[in-house]
Coordinates of C-alpha atoms in Angstrom, one line a residue:
M1 CA -27.7 51.9 2.6
D2 CA -29.3 52.7 -0.7
K3 CA -27.4 51.9 -3.8
K4 CA -27.8 53.0 -7.4
L5 CA -27.4 50.3 -10.0
K6 CA -26.8 50.9 -13.7
T7 CA -28.5 48.5 -16.2
K8 CA -26.7 46.9 -19.0
S9 CA -28.3 46.0 -22.3
K10 CA -30.2 42.8 -21.5
T11 CA -32.8 40.6 -23.2
K12 CA -35.3 38.7 -21.1
S13 CA -38.3 36.5 -22.0
L14 CA -41.7 37.7 -20.6
K15 CA -44.5 35.3 -20.2
P16 CA -48.1 36.5 -19.7
N17 CA -49.7 36.1 -16.3
K18 CA -52.2 33.3 -16.1
E19 CA -54.9 35.5 -14.7
S20 CA -54.6 38.2 -17.4
S21 CA -53.3 38.0 -20.9
T22 CA -52.0 41.5 -20.9
K23 CA -50.1 41.3 -17.5
L24 CA -46.6 40.0 -17.7
D25 CA -44.3 38.6 -15.0
V26 CA -41.1 40.6 -15.6
D27 CA -37.6 39.5 -14.6
L28 CA -35.1 42.3 -15.0
W29 CA -31.4 41.3 -14.5
E30 CA -29.4 44.3 -13.4
Q31 CA -25.6 44.0 -13.4
N32 CA -23.8 45.5 -10.4
E33 CA -20.0 45.2 -11.0
D34 CA -19.5 41.5 -11.0
R35 CA -22.8 40.3 -9.5
F36 CA -26.2 39.9 -11.0
T37 CA -29.1 41.1 -8.8
I38 CA -32.5 39.6 -9.5
C39 CA -35.3 42.2 -9.5
E40 CA -38.7 40.6 -10.0
F41 CA -42.0 42.4 -10.7
I42 CA -44.7 40.0 -9.8
P43 CA -48.3 41.2 -10.6
D44 CA -51.5 40.0 -8.9
R45 CA -49.5 37.9 -6.5
Q46 CA -48.5 38.2 -2.9
A47 CA -45.0 39.8 -2.5
N48 CA -42.2 37.3 -2.2
K49 CA -40.4 38.7 0.9
S50 CA -37.3 36.7 0.2
Q51 CA -36.7 38.8 -2.9
Q52 CA -35.4 42.4 -3.1
N53 CA -38.0 45.1 -2.7
I54 CA -37.1 47.7 -5.4
K55 CA -38.1 51.0 -6.8
A56 CA -37.7 51.5 -10.5
A57 CA -37.0 55.0 -12.0
A58 CA -38.0 56.1 -15.5
T59 CA -36.8 53.4 -18.0
S60 CA -36.8 53.2 -21.8
G61 CA -36.3 50.3 -24.1
T62 CA -38.1 48.1 -26.7
V63 CA -40.5 45.2 -26.6
V64 CA -41.0 42.6 -29.3
C65 CA -44.2 40.6 -29.1
P66 CA -44.9 37.2 -30.6
G67 CA -45.9 37.4 -34.3
N68 CA -45.1 41.1 -34.4
A69 CA -41.9 42.1 -36.2
E70 CA -42.3 45.7 -35.1
A71 CA -40.5 46.7 -31.9
L72 CA -42.8 48.4 -29.5
S73 CA -41.6 51.4 -27.4
L74 CA -41.1 50.9 -23.7
T75 CA -41.0 54.2 -21.9
A76 CA -41.7 55.7 -18.6
S77 CA -45.1 56.9 -19.7
G78 CA -47.2 56.8 -22.8
S79 CA -50.4 55.4 -24.4
G80 CA -51.4 53.0 -27.1
K81 CA -48.4 50.8 -27.9
D82 CA -46.2 52.5 -25.3
A83 CA -45.9 50.6 -22.0
P84 CA -45.3 52.6 -18.8
V85 CA -42.9 51.4 -16.2
P86 CA -44.5 52.5 -12.9
Q87 CA -42.8 53.5 -9.7
L88 CA -42.4 50.3 -7.6
S89 CA -42.0 50.1 -3.9
T90 CA -42.6 47.2 -1.5
T91 CA -45.7 46.1 -3.4
P92 CA -45.1 44.5 -6.8
T93 CA -47.1 46.2 -9.6
A94 CA -48.4 44.8 -12.9
I95 CA -46.8 46.0 -16.2
S96 CA -49.3 46.1 -19.1
I97 CA -47.9 45.9 -22.6
A98 CA -50.4 46.7 -25.4
G99 CA -50.4 44.2 -28.3
C100 CA -48.9 41.3 -26.2
A101 CA -51.9 39.2 -25.6
S102 CA -50.2 35.8 -25.5
G103 CA -47.0 34.0 -26.0
T104 CA -43.6 35.3 -25.1
A105 CA -42.4 38.9 -25.4
L106 CA -38.7 40.0 -25.5
V107 CA -37.7 43.1 -23.7
T108 CA -34.4 44.9 -24.4
L109 CA -33.4 47.7 -22.0
D110 CA -31.4 50.6 -23.5
P111 CA -27.9 50.9 -22.0
D112 CA -27.6 53.5 -19.3
A113 CA -31.3 54.2 -19.6
A114 CA -32.5 52.8 -16.3
T115 CA -31.6 52.9 -12.7
I116 CA -33.0 51.0 -9.8
E117 CA -32.7 51.8 -6.2
A118 CA -32.5 49.2 -3.4
T119 CA -34.9 50.0 -0.6
E120 CA -33.9 47.2 1.8
P121 CA -30.6 46.8 3.8
E122 CA -27.8 45.1 1.8
R123 CA -27.0 41.5 2.5
G124 CA -23.3 42.2 2.9
N125 CA -20.2 40.5 1.5
W126 CA -16.9 39.2 2.7
T127 CA -14.5 42.2 2.9
G128 CA -11.7 40.1 1.3
R129 CA -11.1 36.8 -0.4
F130 CA -9.1 35.4 2.4
D131 CA -11.9 36.1 4.9
F132 CA -14.0 33.6 3.1
L133 CA -11.1 31.1 2.5
L134 CA -10.1 31.1 6.1
S135 CA -13.7 30.9 7.3
L136 CA -14.2 27.9 5.0
L137 CA -11.0 26.3 6.2
G138 CA -11.9 26.8 9.8
Y139 CA -15.4 25.3 9.2
S140 CA -14.0 22.3 7.4
V141 CA -11.0 21.7 9.7
G142 CA -12.5 21.1 13.1
L143 CA -12.4 18.9 16.1
G144 CA -12.9 15.7 14.1
N145 CA -9.6 16.2 12.3
V146 CA -7.8 16.1 15.7
W147 CA -9.7 13.6 17.7
R148 CA -11.5 11.4 15.2
F149 CA -9.4 10.9 12.1
P150 CA -6.3 9.5 13.9
Y151 CA -8.3 6.8 15.6
L152 CA -10.0 5.9 12.3
C153 CA -6.7 5.7 10.6
Y154 CA -5.3 3.4 13.3
N155 CA -8.5 1.3 13.4
N156 CA -8.8 0.8 9.6
G157 CA -5.4 -0.3 8.4
G158 CA -3.1 2.5 9.4
G159 CA -1.5 4.2 6.4
A160 CA -3.7 2.1 4.1
F161 CA -6.7 4.1 5.3
L162 CA -5.5 7.1 3.4
I163 CA -6.3 5.3 0.1
P164 CA -10.1 5.0 0.6
F165 CA -10.1 8.3 2.4
T166 CA -8.6 10.1 -0.6
I167 CA -10.8 8.2 -3.1
M168 CA -13.9 9.2 -1.2
L169 CA -12.7 12.7 -1.1
I170 CA -12.4 12.8 -4.9
I171 CA -15.6 11.0 -5.9
A172 CA -17.9 12.2 -3.1
G173 CA -16.7 15.0 -0.8
L174 CA -15.1 17.4 -3.2
P175 CA -17.9 17.4 -5.8
L176 CA -20.6 18.0 -3.2
M177 CA -18.5 20.7 -1.6
F178 CA -18.0 22.5 -5.0
M179 CA -21.6 22.1 -5.8
E180 CA -22.8 23.8 -2.6
L181 CA -20.2 26.5 -2.8
S182 CA -21.1 27.4 -6.4
F183 CA -24.8 27.1 -5.6
G184 CA -24.6 29.6 -2.7
Q185 CA -22.2 32.0 -4.5
Y186 CA -24.4 32.1 -7.6
A187 CA -27.7 32.9 -5.9
A188 CA -26.3 34.8 -2.9
L189 CA -28.9 33.2 -0.7
G190 CA -28.9 30.9 2.3
P191 CA -30.1 27.2 2.3
V192 CA -33.8 27.9 2.9
A193 CA -34.2 30.8 0.4
I194 CA -32.1 29.2 -2.3
Y195 CA -34.1 26.0 -2.5
R196 CA -37.4 27.8 -2.3
R197 CA -36.2 30.0 -5.2
F198 CA -34.4 27.3 -7.2
C199 CA -36.8 24.3 -6.8
P200 CA -39.8 24.9 -4.4
L201 CA -40.5 21.2 -4.5
F202 CA -37.3 20.6 -2.5
R203 CA -37.4 23.6 -0.2
G204 CA -37.6 21.2 2.7
L205 CA -33.9 20.3 2.0
G206 CA -32.8 23.8 3.0
T207 CA -35.1 23.9 6.0
G208 CA -33.7 20.5 7.1
M209 CA -30.2 21.8 6.8
V210 CA -31.0 24.8 9.0
I211 CA -32.8 22.7 11.6
V212 CA -29.9 20.3 11.9
S213 CA -27.4 23.1 12.1
A214 CA -29.5 24.7 14.8
I215 CA -29.6 21.5 16.9
V216 CA -25.9 20.8 16.4
M217 CA -25.2 24.4 17.3
L218 CA -26.7 23.7 20.8
Y219 CA -24.4 20.9 21.8
Y220 CA -21.3 21.9 19.8
N221 CA -20.9 24.9 22.0
L222 CA -21.0 22.6 25.0
I223 CA -17.7 21.0 23.8
I224 CA -16.3 24.6 23.5
A225 CA -17.5 25.1 27.1
W226 CA -15.6 22.0 28.2
T227 CA -12.4 23.4 26.6
I228 CA -12.9 26.7 28.4
F229 CA -13.3 24.8 31.7
Y230 CA -10.1 22.9 31.2
M231 CA -8.3 26.0 30.0
F232 CA -9.1 27.9 33.2
A233 CA -8.3 24.8 35.3
S234 CA -4.8 24.7 33.7
F235 CA -3.8 28.1 35.0
R236 CA -2.2 26.8 38.2
T237 CA 1.2 25.4 39.2
Q238 CA -0.2 21.8 39.4
L239 CA -2.9 20.5 37.2
P240 CA -6.0 19.4 39.2
W241 CA -6.2 16.0 37.5
Q242 CA -2.6 15.1 38.3
N243 CA -3.5 13.2 41.5
C244 CA -6.6 11.3 42.8
E245 CA -8.3 14.0 44.9
P246 CA -10.8 12.7 47.4
E247 CA -13.3 15.4 46.2
W248 CA -14.0 13.6 42.9
S249 CA -12.1 10.3 42.8
T250 CA -13.2 6.8 43.6
V251 CA -11.3 3.8 45.0
H252 CA -10.6 2.7 41.5
C253 CA -8.6 5.9 40.7
F254 CA -5.1 4.8 40.0
S255 CA -2.4 7.5 40.4
Y256 CA 0.8 6.3 38.6
V257 CA 2.8 8.9 40.5
M258 CA 1.7 7.4 43.8
A259 CA 2.1 3.9 42.5
D260 CA 5.7 4.6 41.5
Q261 CA 6.5 6.0 44.9
C262 CA 4.9 3.0 46.6
E263 CA 6.9 0.5 44.5
A264 CA 10.1 2.5 45.2
A265 CA 9.4 1.8 48.9
N266 CA 9.0 -1.9 48.1
G267 CA 5.2 -1.7 48.6
T268 CA 2.1 -2.6 46.6
Y269 CA -0.3 0.2 45.5
Y270 CA -4.0 -1.0 45.6
L271 CA -7.2 1.0 45.8
R272 CA -5.4 4.3 46.5
K273 CA -3.4 2.8 49.4
C274 CA 0.2 1.7 49.7
Y275 CA 0.6 -1.7 51.4
N276 CA 4.0 -2.8 52.7
S277 CA 5.3 -6.2 51.7
T278 CA 4.1 -7.9 54.9
A279 CA 0.5 -6.6 54.6
A280 CA 0.4 -7.3 50.9
E281 CA 1.4 -10.9 51.4
E282 CA -1.0 -11.4 54.3
H283 CA -4.0 -10.1 52.4
N284 CA -3.0 -11.3 49.0
I285 CA -2.9 -7.7 47.8
T286 CA -0.3 -8.3 45.1
E287 CA -2.6 -10.7 43.3
K288 CA -5.6 -8.4 43.7
A289 CA -3.7 -5.4 42.4
L290 CA -2.9 -7.2 39.2
H291 CA -6.6 -7.7 38.3
A292 CA -8.0 -4.5 39.9
L293 CA -9.9 -2.0 37.9
K294 CA -7.7 1.1 37.3
R295 CA -8.9 4.4 36.1
P296 CA -6.4 7.3 35.5
P297 CA -7.0 10.5 37.5
A298 CA -7.8 12.4 34.3
E299 CA -10.7 10.1 33.4
E300 CA -12.3 10.4 36.9
Y301 CA -11.7 14.1 36.9
F302 CA -13.6 14.5 33.6
N303 CA -16.4 12.1 34.4
N304 CA -16.9 12.8 38.1
F305 CA -15.9 16.4 38.6
V306 CA -16.3 18.2 35.2
L307 CA -19.4 16.4 34.0
G308 CA -20.7 14.7 37.2
L309 CA -22.0 11.8 35.1
S310 CA -25.1 9.9 36.4
S311 CA -25.6 6.2 36.2
G312 CA -27.9 6.5 33.2
I313 CA -29.8 8.8 30.9
E314 CA -32.9 8.4 33.0
E315 CA -31.2 10.3 35.9
T316 CA -30.6 13.7 34.5
G317 CA -29.6 15.3 37.7
N318 CA -29.1 19.0 38.1
I319 CA -27.4 21.6 36.0
K320 CA -23.7 21.9 36.6
F321 CA -23.3 25.6 37.3
S322 CA -19.6 25.5 36.5
L323 CA -20.4 24.2 33.0
A324 CA -23.4 26.5 32.6
A325 CA -21.0 29.5 33.3
C326 CA -18.5 28.2 30.8
L327 CA -21.3 27.7 28.3
L328 CA -22.4 31.3 28.8
I329 CA -18.8 32.5 28.2
A330 CA -18.7 30.4 25.0
W331 CA -21.9 32.0 23.7
V332 CA -20.7 35.5 24.6
I333 CA -17.6 34.9 22.5
V334 CA -19.6 33.6 19.6
F335 CA -22.0 36.6 19.8
L336 CA -19.1 39.1 19.9
C337 CA -17.5 37.5 16.8
L338 CA -20.7 37.3 14.8
C339 CA -22.6 40.5 15.9
K340 CA -21.7 42.2 12.6
G341 CA -22.1 39.1 10.5
V342 CA -19.3 38.0 8.1
Q343 CA -17.7 41.5 8.4
S344 CA -16.7 40.7 12.0
S345 CA -16.2 37.0 11.8
G346 CA -14.1 37.4 8.7
K347 CA -11.5 39.2 10.8
V348 CA -11.6 36.8 13.7
V349 CA -10.8 33.7 11.6
Y350 CA -7.4 35.1 10.8
F351 CA -6.5 34.0 14.3
T352 CA -8.9 31.1 14.9
A353 CA -8.1 29.3 11.6
L354 CA -4.4 29.7 11.7
F355 CA -3.5 29.4 15.4
P356 CA -4.3 25.6 15.5
Y357 CA -1.6 25.0 12.9
L358 CA 0.9 26.9 15.0
V359 CA 0.0 24.8 18.1
L360 CA 0.1 21.5 16.1
V361 CA 3.6 22.3 14.8
I362 CA 4.8 23.1 18.4
L363 CA 3.2 19.9 19.7
F364 CA 4.7 17.9 16.9
F365 CA 8.3 18.9 17.6
R366 CA 7.7 18.3 21.3
G367 CA 6.0 15.0 20.7
V368 CA 8.6 13.4 18.5
T369 CA 11.3 14.1 21.1
L370 CA 9.5 12.1 23.8
P371 CA 10.5 8.5 24.5
G372 CA 8.2 6.0 22.8
A373 CA 7.0 8.5 20.2
N374 CA 8.4 6.5 17.3
T375 CA 6.4 3.4 18.5
G376 CA 3.2 5.4 18.4
I377 CA 3.9 6.9 15.0
L378 CA 4.8 3.5 13.5
F379 CA 1.6 2.1 15.1
Y380 CA -0.3 4.9 13.3
L381 CA 1.3 4.6 9.9
T382 CA 2.1 0.9 9.4
P383 CA -0.3 -0.1 6.6
D384 CA -2.5 -3.2 6.8
W385 CA -3.4 -3.7 3.1
K386 CA -5.8 -6.5 3.9
Q387 CA -8.2 -4.0 5.5
L388 CA -8.8 -2.5 2.0
A389 CA -11.0 -5.5 1.3
N390 CA -13.2 -4.6 4.3
A391 CA -16.4 -2.7 3.4
Q392 CA -16.4 -1.1 6.9
V393 CA -13.2 0.7 6.1
W394 CA -14.6 2.3 3.0
G395 CA -17.8 3.2 4.9
D396 CA -15.7 4.8 7.7
A397 CA -13.8 6.8 5.1
A398 CA -17.0 8.1 3.5
V399 CA -18.4 9.1 6.9
Q400 CA -15.2 10.9 7.8
I401 CA -15.3 12.8 4.6
F402 CA -18.7 14.1 5.4
F403 CA -17.6 14.9 8.9
A404 CA -14.6 16.8 7.5
L405 CA -16.0 18.8 4.6
S406 CA -19.5 19.2 6.1
P407 CA -21.7 19.1 2.9
A408 CA -25.5 19.0 3.4
W409 CA -25.2 21.0 6.7
G410 CA -26.0 24.3 5.0
G411 CA -22.8 26.0 6.2
L412 CA -21.1 25.7 2.8
I413 CA -24.0 27.4 1.0
T414 CA -24.2 30.1 3.7
L415 CA -20.5 31.0 3.7
S416 CA -20.3 31.1 -0.1
S417 CA -23.5 33.2 -0.4
Y418 CA -21.5 36.2 0.9
N419 CA -18.9 35.8 -1.9
K420 CA -18.5 38.1 -4.9
F421 CA -20.1 36.6 -8.0
S422 CA -16.8 36.1 -9.8
N423 CA -15.0 34.4 -6.9
N424 CA -13.2 31.2 -7.9
C425 CA -15.0 28.8 -5.6
Y426 CA -13.6 25.8 -7.5
K427 CA -10.1 26.8 -6.5
D428 CA -11.2 27.5 -3.0
S429 CA -12.8 24.0 -2.7
L430 CA -9.6 22.4 -3.9
I431 CA -7.4 24.3 -1.5
V432 CA -9.7 23.5 1.5
A433 CA -10.0 19.8 0.6
F434 CA -6.2 19.5 0.3
C435 CA -5.7 21.3 3.6
N436 CA -8.3 19.2 5.3
I437 CA -6.6 15.9 4.4
A438 CA -3.1 17.2 5.1
T439 CA -4.3 18.6 8.5
S440 CA -5.9 15.3 9.4
F441 CA -2.8 13.3 8.5
F442 CA -0.5 15.7 10.4
A443 CA -2.7 15.8 13.5
G444 CA -2.5 12.0 13.5
L445 CA 1.3 12.2 13.7
V446 CA 1.0 14.6 16.7
I447 CA -1.6 12.6 18.5
F448 CA 0.1 9.2 18.1
S449 CA 3.5 10.6 19.1
I450 CA 1.9 11.6 22.4
I451 CA 0.0 8.4 22.7
G452 CA 3.2 6.4 22.1
F453 CA 4.9 8.4 24.9
L454 CA 2.0 7.6 27.3
A455 CA 2.2 3.9 26.4
H456 CA 5.9 4.0 27.1
E457 CA 5.3 5.6 30.5
L458 CA 2.6 3.1 31.5
D459 CA 4.6 0.2 30.0
V460 CA 1.7 -1.0 28.0
E461 CA 0.9 -1.5 24.3
V462 CA -0.2 1.5 22.3
K463 CA -3.6 0.0 21.6
K464 CA -4.3 0.0 25.3
V465 CA -4.3 3.8 25.6
V466 CA -5.6 4.9 22.2
D467 CA -9.0 6.6 22.2
Q468 CA -11.1 8.8 20.1
G469 CA -13.5 11.8 20.5
A470 CA -13.9 13.4 23.9
G471 CA -11.9 10.6 25.5
L472 CA -8.8 11.6 23.5
A473 CA -9.1 15.3 24.1
F474 CA -10.3 15.3 27.7
I475 CA -8.8 12.1 29.2
V476 CA -5.8 10.8 27.2
Y477 CA -4.1 14.1 26.4
P478 CA -4.6 15.6 29.9
E479 CA -3.1 12.4 31.4
V480 CA -0.1 12.9 29.1
V481 CA 0.6 16.5 30.0
T482 CA 0.8 15.6 33.7
R483 CA 4.0 13.8 32.8
L484 CA 5.7 16.6 31.0
P485 CA 7.8 19.5 32.4
I486 CA 5.8 22.8 32.8
S487 CA 2.7 20.7 32.2
P488 CA 0.3 23.7 32.6
V489 CA 1.8 25.4 29.6
W490 CA 1.2 22.4 27.4
S491 CA -2.3 22.0 28.7
V492 CA -3.2 25.7 28.0
L493 CA -1.8 25.5 24.5
F494 CA -3.7 22.3 23.7
F495 CA -7.1 23.6 25.0
V496 CA -6.7 27.0 23.4
M497 CA -6.2 25.1 20.1
L498 CA -9.3 23.1 20.7
L499 CA -11.2 26.3 21.5
T500 CA -10.3 27.9 18.2
L501 CA -11.0 24.8 16.2
G502 CA -14.5 24.6 17.8
L503 CA -15.2 28.3 17.4
D504 CA -14.7 28.2 13.6
S505 CA -17.2 25.5 13.2
Q506 CA -19.6 27.2 15.6
F507 CA -19.4 30.4 13.6
A508 CA -20.6 28.7 10.5
L509 CA -23.4 26.8 12.3
M510 CA -24.8 30.0 13.8
E511 CA -24.3 32.0 10.6
T512 CA -26.4 29.3 8.8
V513 CA -29.3 29.9 11.3
T514 CA -29.1 33.7 11.3
T515 CA -28.8 33.9 7.5
A516 CA -31.9 31.7 7.1
I517 CA -33.8 34.2 9.3
L518 CA -32.5 37.3 7.6
D519 CA -33.2 35.8 4.1
K520 CA -36.8 35.1 5.2
F521 CA -37.2 38.6 6.8
P522 CA -34.8 40.9 4.8
N523 CA -36.0 44.0 6.7
L524 CA -34.4 42.6 9.8
R525 CA -30.9 42.9 8.3
Q526 CA -30.6 46.4 9.7
Y527 CA -31.1 44.8 13.1
K528 CA -28.7 41.9 12.5
T529 CA -26.9 42.4 15.9
W530 CA -30.3 41.8 17.7
V531 CA -31.0 38.8 15.6
V532 CA -27.6 37.3 16.4
L533 CA -28.3 38.1 20.1
F534 CA -31.7 36.4 20.0
V535 CA -30.2 33.3 18.3
G536 CA -27.5 33.2 21.0
I537 CA -30.0 33.4 23.8
F538 CA -32.0 30.6 22.2
G539 CA -28.8 28.6 21.9
Y540 CA -27.7 29.1 25.5
V541 CA -31.1 28.2 27.0
G542 CA -31.4 25.2 24.7
G543 CA -27.9 24.1 25.5
L544 CA -28.4 24.2 29.3
G545 CA -30.0 20.7 29.1
F546 CA -26.6 19.3 28.0
T547 CA -24.9 20.7 31.2
T548 CA -26.8 18.2 33.4
N549 CA -25.3 14.9 34.6
V550 CA -26.0 13.1 31.3
S551 CA -24.2 15.6 29.1
R552 CA -21.5 13.4 27.6
D553 CA -23.8 10.5 26.7
S554 CA -26.4 13.0 25.3
V555 CA -23.8 14.7 23.1
H556 CA -22.4 11.5 21.8
R557 CA -25.8 10.0 21.0
E558 CA -27.1 13.3 19.5
N559 CA -24.1 13.7 17.3
N560 CA -24.2 10.2 15.8
T561 CA -27.9 10.1 15.3
L562 CA -28.3 13.5 13.8
F563 CA -25.3 13.1 11.6
I564 CA -26.4 9.8 10.1
L565 CA -30.0 10.9 9.5
N566 CA -29.1 14.3 8.1
K567 CA -26.5 13.0 5.7
C568 CA -28.6 10.1 4.4
I569 CA -31.8 12.0 3.9
N570 CA -30.2 15.2 2.5
I571 CA -27.8 13.5 0.1
L572 CA -30.5 11.1 -1.2
L573 CA -32.8 14.0 -1.8
K574 CA -30.1 16.0 -3.6
C575 CA -29.4 13.0 -5.9
F576 CA -33.2 12.6 -6.5
K577 CA -33.5 16.3 -7.2
N578 CA -30.7 16.3 -9.8
Y579 CA -32.1 13.2 -11.4
A580 CA -35.6 14.8 -11.6
K581 CA -34.2 17.9 -13.2
W582 CA -32.2 15.8 -15.8
Y583 CA -35.3 13.7 -16.6
I584 CA -37.6 16.7 -17.1
R585 CA -35.1 18.3 -19.4

C-alpha cells in the first residue's frame, strides 16, 4: 500500500561521488510519525535492493556548499545554481548541484515542501505493544526453562546456582539482549540486512545467525512433533506406556504395577514374569532380580515405539511415518500462525505465551500435594555453597543464559525490527529477563515436586530418577502421570504446555529466516504467504531426516554442536566488531 510521507526540516551532509565531483550521494531522512525511514539516492551505482525504492515529488530547499556562504536554491527544476530533484523510481538517479565541486554540502529541506511515495510493499509492524512483548517472552521462555534449568540447578549446588545464574544474566545476557533489541528496532531490518547496512565487514554475522536459525528450525519442530504424538496418544482411557506391551517392550521392561501385584502374591517379578516362591528359590530368581537391568515402560515406549532407535548413527533405518505425519501437522500449525507475518503470530502468542503459565500453576498445586513432593523440592533448593568455587558451575550458568535469552540467534533482532521506533525496548528486555529467571525457578519447583513423588513411589533416592532434556519430558513425566488419578488429563495438559512452549520459539526461528529473505528481496513482501509456505516446505523436507531411527541422538548432537559453535563465533565477532569501531573512532 502506498503511503505519503511528509518531510520535516532536516540537515544532512552530502559528500561528492568518487567518480564525479558534481554528483553527490544523498541521504534524505524522512520522518513518519515516530519512525525515521532512510531514503537513499545512490548515483552511478547498482541499486541496493535492501533499501526502499522511492519516488520523489517536487521538492524545494537550500544547499550550502563548502567555502560558499551563499545558500543555493534547491528546487524541482531550474538552471545555473538551481539543482533539480528528478522523479525517482526503482533506479537511483544522480543529483547534480552546481558550484559544489568538492567537500561536503549541507542540504536543508523546507518544512512541508516535499513528499515521497513508497513504491514497494510495507514491511509491517506489530499491531500492539503486547504482541511484541508476548512474542519475545514466548521466544525466550522455552523448553529449556522446563527441562534443562531444573537439572542444572540440582547438579550445580541447588539454590546456590541461582547466584551465578543471576550474575551471568546481569553482566552478559541482559546487555546482549538489550543491544540486539535496540539494534533491530532502530534499523527496522533483519540480521542479514542490518549488518550489511551497518558494517559490511561483518555482514557474515547476520548470515551466520540466519543459517543457524534455519538449521535449528529443522529439528526444533521435530520436538514439537514428539509432543503432538504424545498428545494424541493421551486421548484414551489408559495411557499406552502404562504397561510393558509386547509390541515395543523388551525383557528388561519393568512394570512397577505388575511387580507390585506379583509381590502381593508372594512372588518375585523378573524379566516380565512373576515367579512363585518355589521357582524363585530353585532358580535363584530373587538374587538375579536384585541386579537385573530395569527400564520403565515409558522409557521403552519412547525409545522403541515412538522413535524406534537403532543401535548406532550408522544405521539410519527408515522414516517413521507416524513421526513424519506429526511433523507435517507441526509445520502446518506454524504456517497457519505465520502466514501473515507478525500480524498473525502476534495474536496467536496471547495463547501460546500465557497458557504454559496456567498449566505450570495447575501442576504446581497438584505436585505439592503428592507424597514425597517435599523431598524433591528440598533436593532442588538445598544450597551447596562449595559449588560456587567450581568453574564448571559458572560455565553452566553462562551457557544456560544464552539458551534462555537466545542472543546471537537473530531472533531478537528480527522480532524487534517490527517495533515502532519509539518503543521502550529497554523496559521490554528487563521484563522478559525477569520473567525468564522467575519461570525457570518456578518450573523447577513443579518438576522436582513431581520427581520427588516418583522417587517416593519407587522407594529410591531422588537422584536416581532425576533427568534432563527429552528424558525428563518424554520419560520421567509420562512415567509419573501413570501413577496419578485420571492420568490422561494430566498427560494432555503437560504435552499441550510443551507444544505451546515449542511453538513460540519456532515462530521466531522461522520469522528470522523469512525476514532475511524479504529484506533481501523486498518486492516479495506482497507474496509473504507464499514465502512462508516455501520456507515451511523446505523445513518439512529437511526435517524428515530426523524422523529416522537415529532421531534422538541426531537432535541431541546437533543441538549441542550448533549451540556451542554459534555462540562462541558470533559473540567473539560481536566483541571484535565493537572494539574495532571504538578503535577507529
